[in-house]
Amino acid sequence: MDSTERELLQLIEKNGRLATGTIAKLMGITEDETKQILEKLEKEKVILGYSAIIDWTKGTEEGAVTAMIDVKVTPKRGVGFDKVAERIYRFPEVKAVYLMSGVYDLSVSIEGKTMAEVGRFVSEKLSTIDSVISTTTHFILKKYKHDGLVFSDNDEDKRIVVSP
């Protein structure tokens, strides 16, 4: 990956809605070059998708319950943790799965409509997988910051935090 591709990725990571013309101006390249780089990175699966960060607590009475689940597993011979992680990430409730260092092996992020629904997922689906030894579930009570965005009613707090 060259420096131009890296710069473009950094721009769209902060704001996936930037128009190709805007990206081109910010980077000092043509709009056609921008489109070509984007298409290349999408084809190579460097760019996996574009999404919005939504504060579901605003303007709706619906809301999802999000839980982070620490999972201790017995890795499978020859494939390690990959097959167990793959089995877990195939559930539609699962939003993310990470291999971790420390006491637990996998960190699983899931969403459900209620705490009871999350509990059923853990007891009926996750904990019944052969390799799963134990789980610890943590419910997210409030989001303060996600992907560099602050969840706040104060407009001054809603700016994107950029690392130097």
mmCIF file of C-alpha atoms in Angstrom:
data_model
loop_
_atom_site.group_PDB
_atom_site.id
_atom_site.type_symbol
_atom_site.label_atom_id
_atom_site.label_comp_id
_atom_site.label_asym_id
_atom_site.label_seq_id
_atom_site.Cartn_x
_atom_site.Cartn_y
_atom_site.Cartn_z
ATOM 1 C CA MET A 1 0.000 0.000 0.000
ATOM 2 C CA ASP A 2 1.441 3.353 -0.954
ATOM 3 C CA SER A 3 1.184 6.652 0.896
ATOM 4 C CA THR A 4 -1.601 7.989 -1.367
ATOM 5 C CA GLU A 5 -3.789 4.964 -0.639
ATOM 6 C CA ARG A 6 -3.047 5.239 3.071
ATOM 7 C CA GLU A 7 -3.958 8.956 3.079
ATOM 8 C CA LEU A 8 -7.232 8.251 1.262
ATOM 9 C CA LEU A 9 -8.101 5.491 3.744
ATOM 10 C CA GLN A 10 -7.433 7.815 6.660
ATOM 11 C CA LEU A 11 -9.782 10.418 5.170
ATOM 12 C CA ILE A 12 -12.686 8.063 4.525
ATOM 13 C CA GLU A 13 -12.187 6.307 7.845
ATOM 14 C CA LYS A 14 -12.962 9.642 9.537
ATOM 15 C CA ASN A 15 -15.826 10.485 7.153
ATOM 16 C CA GLY A 16 -17.108 7.811 4.776
ATOM 17 C CA ARG A 17 -19.498 10.306 3.170
ATOM 18 C CA LEU A 18 -16.786 12.505 1.644
ATOM 19 C CA ALA A 19 -17.446 13.022 -2.053
ATOM 20 C CA THR A 20 -14.728 11.839 -4.428
ATOM 21 C CA GLY A 21 -14.269 15.440 -5.586
ATOM 22 C CA THR A 22 -13.652 16.582 -2.015
ATOM 23 C CA ILE A 23 -11.201 13.746 -1.397
ATOM 24 C CA ALA A 24 -9.370 14.624 -4.615
ATOM 25 C CA LYS A 25 -9.028 18.286 -3.592
ATOM 26 C CA LEU A 26 -7.834 17.402 -0.096
ATOM 27 C CA MET A 27 -5.228 15.030 -1.491
ATOM 28 C CA GLY A 28 -4.171 17.088 -4.520
ATOM 29 C CA ILE A 29 -5.088 14.388 -7.056
ATOM 30 C CA THR A 30 -7.757 14.149 -9.761
ATOM 31 C CA GLU A 31 -11.250 12.852 -9.133
ATOM 32 C CA ASP A 32 -10.616 10.016 -11.610
ATOM 33 C CA GLU A 33 -7.499 8.983 -9.669
ATOM 34 C CA THR A 34 -9.561 9.041 -6.479
ATOM 35 C CA LYS A 35 -12.240 6.809 -8.017
ATOM 36 C CA GLN A 36 -9.603 4.392 -9.324
ATOM 37 C CA ILE A 37 -7.932 4.115 -5.905
ATOM 38 C CA LEU A 38 -11.294 3.556 -4.185
ATOM 39 C CA GLU A 39 -12.281 0.860 -6.703
ATOM 40 C CA LYS A 40 -8.891 -0.853 -6.299
ATOM 41 C CA LEU A 41 -9.114 -0.843 -2.506
ATOM 42 C CA GLU A 42 -12.702 -2.133 -2.602
ATOM 43 C CA LYS A 43 -11.746 -4.901 -5.054
ATOM 44 C CA GLU A 44 -8.786 -5.910 -2.845
ATOM 45 C CA LYS A 45 -11.152 -5.920 0.162
ATOM 46 C CA VAL A 46 -9.088 -3.303 1.990
ATOM 47 C CA ILE A 47 -12.310 -1.276 2.134
ATOM 48 C CA LEU A 48 -14.899 -3.743 3.414
ATOM 49 C CA GLY A 49 -17.866 -1.377 3.581
ATOM 50 C CA TYR A 50 -19.172 2.013 4.616
ATOM 51 C CA SER A 51 -21.328 2.594 7.673
ATOM 52 C CA ALA A 52 -22.847 5.292 9.833
ATOM 53 C CA ILE A 53 -22.463 5.665 13.581
ATOM 54 C CA ILE A 54 -25.951 6.170 14.980
ATOM 55 C CA ASP A 55 -27.033 7.238 18.436
ATOM 56 C CA TRP A 56 -30.110 5.040 18.804
ATOM 57 C CA THR A 57 -31.037 6.735 22.068
ATOM 58 C CA LYS A 58 -32.152 9.827 20.112
ATOM 59 C CA GLY A 59 -35.610 10.111 18.605
ATOM 60 C CA THR A 60 -36.661 6.530 19.120
ATOM 61 C CA GLU A 61 -38.063 4.465 21.911
ATOM 62 C CA GLU A 62 -36.584 1.392 20.352
ATOM 63 C CA GLY A 63 -33.088 0.606 21.258
ATOM 64 C CA ALA A 64 -30.774 -2.298 21.167
ATOM 65 C CA VAL A 65 -29.093 -3.909 24.110
ATOM 66 C CA THR A 66 -25.393 -4.327 23.425
ATOM 67 C CA ALA A 67 -23.238 -6.777 25.311
ATOM 68 C CA MET A 68 -19.548 -7.593 25.313
ATOM 69 C CA ILE A 69 -18.967 -11.250 26.090
ATOM 70 C CA ASP A 70 -15.608 -12.619 27.209
ATOM 71 C CA VAL A 71 -15.300 -16.206 25.977
ATOM 72 C CA LYS A 72 -12.791 -18.796 27.119
ATOM 73 C CA VAL A 73 -12.387 -21.596 24.564
ATOM 74 C CA THR A 74 -10.387 -24.720 23.876
ATOM 75 C CA PRO A 75 -8.642 -24.147 20.541
ATOM 76 C CA LYS A 76 -9.002 -26.855 17.871
ATOM 77 C CA ARG A 77 -5.899 -28.749 16.799
ATOM 78 C CA GLY A 78 -4.553 -27.496 13.484
ATOM 79 C CA VAL A 79 -6.843 -24.454 13.266
ATOM 80 C CA GLY A 80 -6.441 -22.826 16.676
ATOM 81 C CA PHE A 81 -9.143 -20.317 17.520
ATOM 82 C CA ASP A 82 -10.188 -19.587 13.931
ATOM 83 C CA LYS A 83 -12.877 -22.272 13.556
ATOM 84 C CA VAL A 84 -14.464 -21.411 16.911
ATOM 85 C CA ALA A 85 -14.436 -17.691 16.045
ATOM 86 C CA GLU A 86 -15.943 -18.450 12.634
ATOM 87 C CA ARG A 87 -18.745 -20.465 14.198
ATOM 88 C CA ILE A 88 -19.478 -17.579 16.567
ATOM 89 C CA TYR A 89 -19.351 -14.751 14.006
ATOM 90 C CA ARG A 90 -21.878 -16.528 11.779
ATOM 91 C CA PHE A 91 -24.688 -15.836 14.277
ATOM 92 C CA PRO A 92 -26.680 -12.771 13.119
ATOM 93 C CA GLU A 93 -26.699 -11.287 16.643
ATOM 94 C CA VAL A 94 -22.895 -11.072 16.615
ATOM 95 C CA LYS A 95 -21.521 -7.679 15.580
ATOM 96 C CA ALA A 96 -17.811 -8.325 16.203
ATOM 97 C CA VAL A 97 -15.416 -11.050 17.350
ATOM 98 C CA TYR A 98 -11.824 -10.435 18.444
ATOM 99 C CA LEU A 99 -9.008 -12.780 19.490
ATOM 100 C CA MET A 100 -7.660 -11.387 22.744
ATOM 101 C CA SER A 101 -4.654 -11.747 24.984
ATOM 102 C CA GLY A 102 -5.230 -12.256 28.696
ATOM 103 C CA VAL A 103 -7.609 -14.406 30.720
ATOM 104 C CA TYR A 104 -10.227 -14.803 27.976
ATOM 105 C CA ASP A 105 -9.575 -15.876 24.397
ATOM 106 C CA LEU A 106 -12.338 -14.163 22.436
ATOM 107 C CA SER A 107 -14.281 -10.956 22.904
ATOM 108 C CA VAL A 108 -17.715 -11.065 21.271
ATOM 109 C CA SER A 109 -19.946 -8.028 20.756
ATOM 110 C CA ILE A 110 -23.638 -8.769 20.252
ATOM 111 C CA GLU A 111 -26.901 -6.862 19.987
ATOM 112 C CA GLY A 112 -30.353 -7.940 21.071
ATOM 113 C CA LYS A 113 -33.697 -6.289 21.701
ATOM 114 C CA THR A 114 -33.651 -7.064 25.427
ATOM 115 C CA MET A 115 -31.271 -8.317 28.106
ATOM 116 C CA ALA A 116 -33.292 -11.539 28.177
ATOM 117 C CA GLU A 117 -32.700 -12.013 24.441
ATOM 118 C CA VAL A 118 -28.958 -11.550 24.941
ATOM 119 C CA GLY A 119 -29.108 -13.995 27.851
ATOM 120 C CA ARG A 120 -30.850 -16.597 25.674
ATOM 121 C CA PHE A 121 -28.196 -16.149 22.994
ATOM 122 C CA VAL A 122 -25.445 -16.803 25.534
ATOM 123 C CA SER A 123 -27.141 -19.787 27.189
ATOM 124 C CA GLU A 124 -28.686 -21.437 24.126
ATOM 125 C CA LYS A 125 -26.251 -20.664 21.318
ATOM 126 C CA LEU A 126 -22.851 -19.482 22.542
ATOM 127 C CA SER A 127 -22.274 -21.627 25.605
ATOM 128 C CA THR A 128 -23.453 -24.788 23.805
ATOM 129 C CA ILE A 129 -20.563 -24.674 21.312
ATOM 130 C CA ASP A 130 -18.247 -27.599 22.118
ATOM 131 C CA SER A 131 -15.064 -25.540 22.418
ATOM 132 C CA VAL A 132 -16.590 -22.879 24.704
ATOM 133 C CA ILE A 133 -15.416 -23.392 28.301
ATOM 134 C CA SER A 134 -16.920 -20.281 29.917
ATOM 135 C CA THR A 135 -18.408 -16.857 29.241
ATOM 136 C CA THR A 136 -18.676 -13.561 31.092
ATOM 137 C CA THR A 137 -21.262 -11.091 29.807
ATOM 138 C CA HIS A 138 -20.958 -7.311 30.217
ATOM 139 C CA PHE A 139 -23.934 -5.135 29.204
ATOM 140 C CA ILE A 140 -23.212 -1.685 27.814
ATOM 141 C CA LEU A 141 -25.214 0.776 29.888
ATOM 142 C CA LYS A 142 -24.214 3.977 28.087
ATOM 143 C CA LYS A 143 -21.958 4.903 25.175
ATOM 144 C CA TYR A 144 -19.672 7.859 25.732
ATOM 145 C CA LYS A 145 -17.431 7.495 22.675
ATOM 146 C CA HIS A 146 -17.381 5.109 19.718
ATOM 147 C CA ASP A 147 -15.017 5.079 16.722
ATOM 148 C CA GLY A 148 -13.638 8.480 17.703
ATOM 149 C CA LEU A 149 -17.055 10.118 18.037
ATOM 150 C CA VAL A 150 -18.319 11.431 21.351
ATOM 151 C CA PHE A 151 -21.963 10.673 22.205
ATOM 152 C CA SER A 152 -23.026 13.913 23.890
ATOM 153 C CA ASP A 153 -25.736 16.556 23.777
ATOM 154 C CA ASN A 154 -23.005 19.219 23.819
ATOM 155 C CA ASP A 155 -22.178 20.138 20.188
ATOM 156 C CA GLU A 156 -18.599 21.023 21.125
ATOM 157 C CA ASP A 157 -18.069 17.423 22.279
ATOM 158 C CA LYS A 158 -19.233 15.901 18.978
ATOM 159 C CA ARG A 159 -16.089 16.588 17.038
ATOM 160 C CA ILE A 160 -13.999 13.747 15.659
ATOM 161 C CA VAL A 161 -10.930 13.162 17.776
ATOM 162 C CA VAL A 162 -7.900 12.707 15.542
ATOM 163 C CA SER A 163 -4.676 11.200 16.796
ATOM 164 C CA PRO A 164 -1.527 13.159 15.967
#
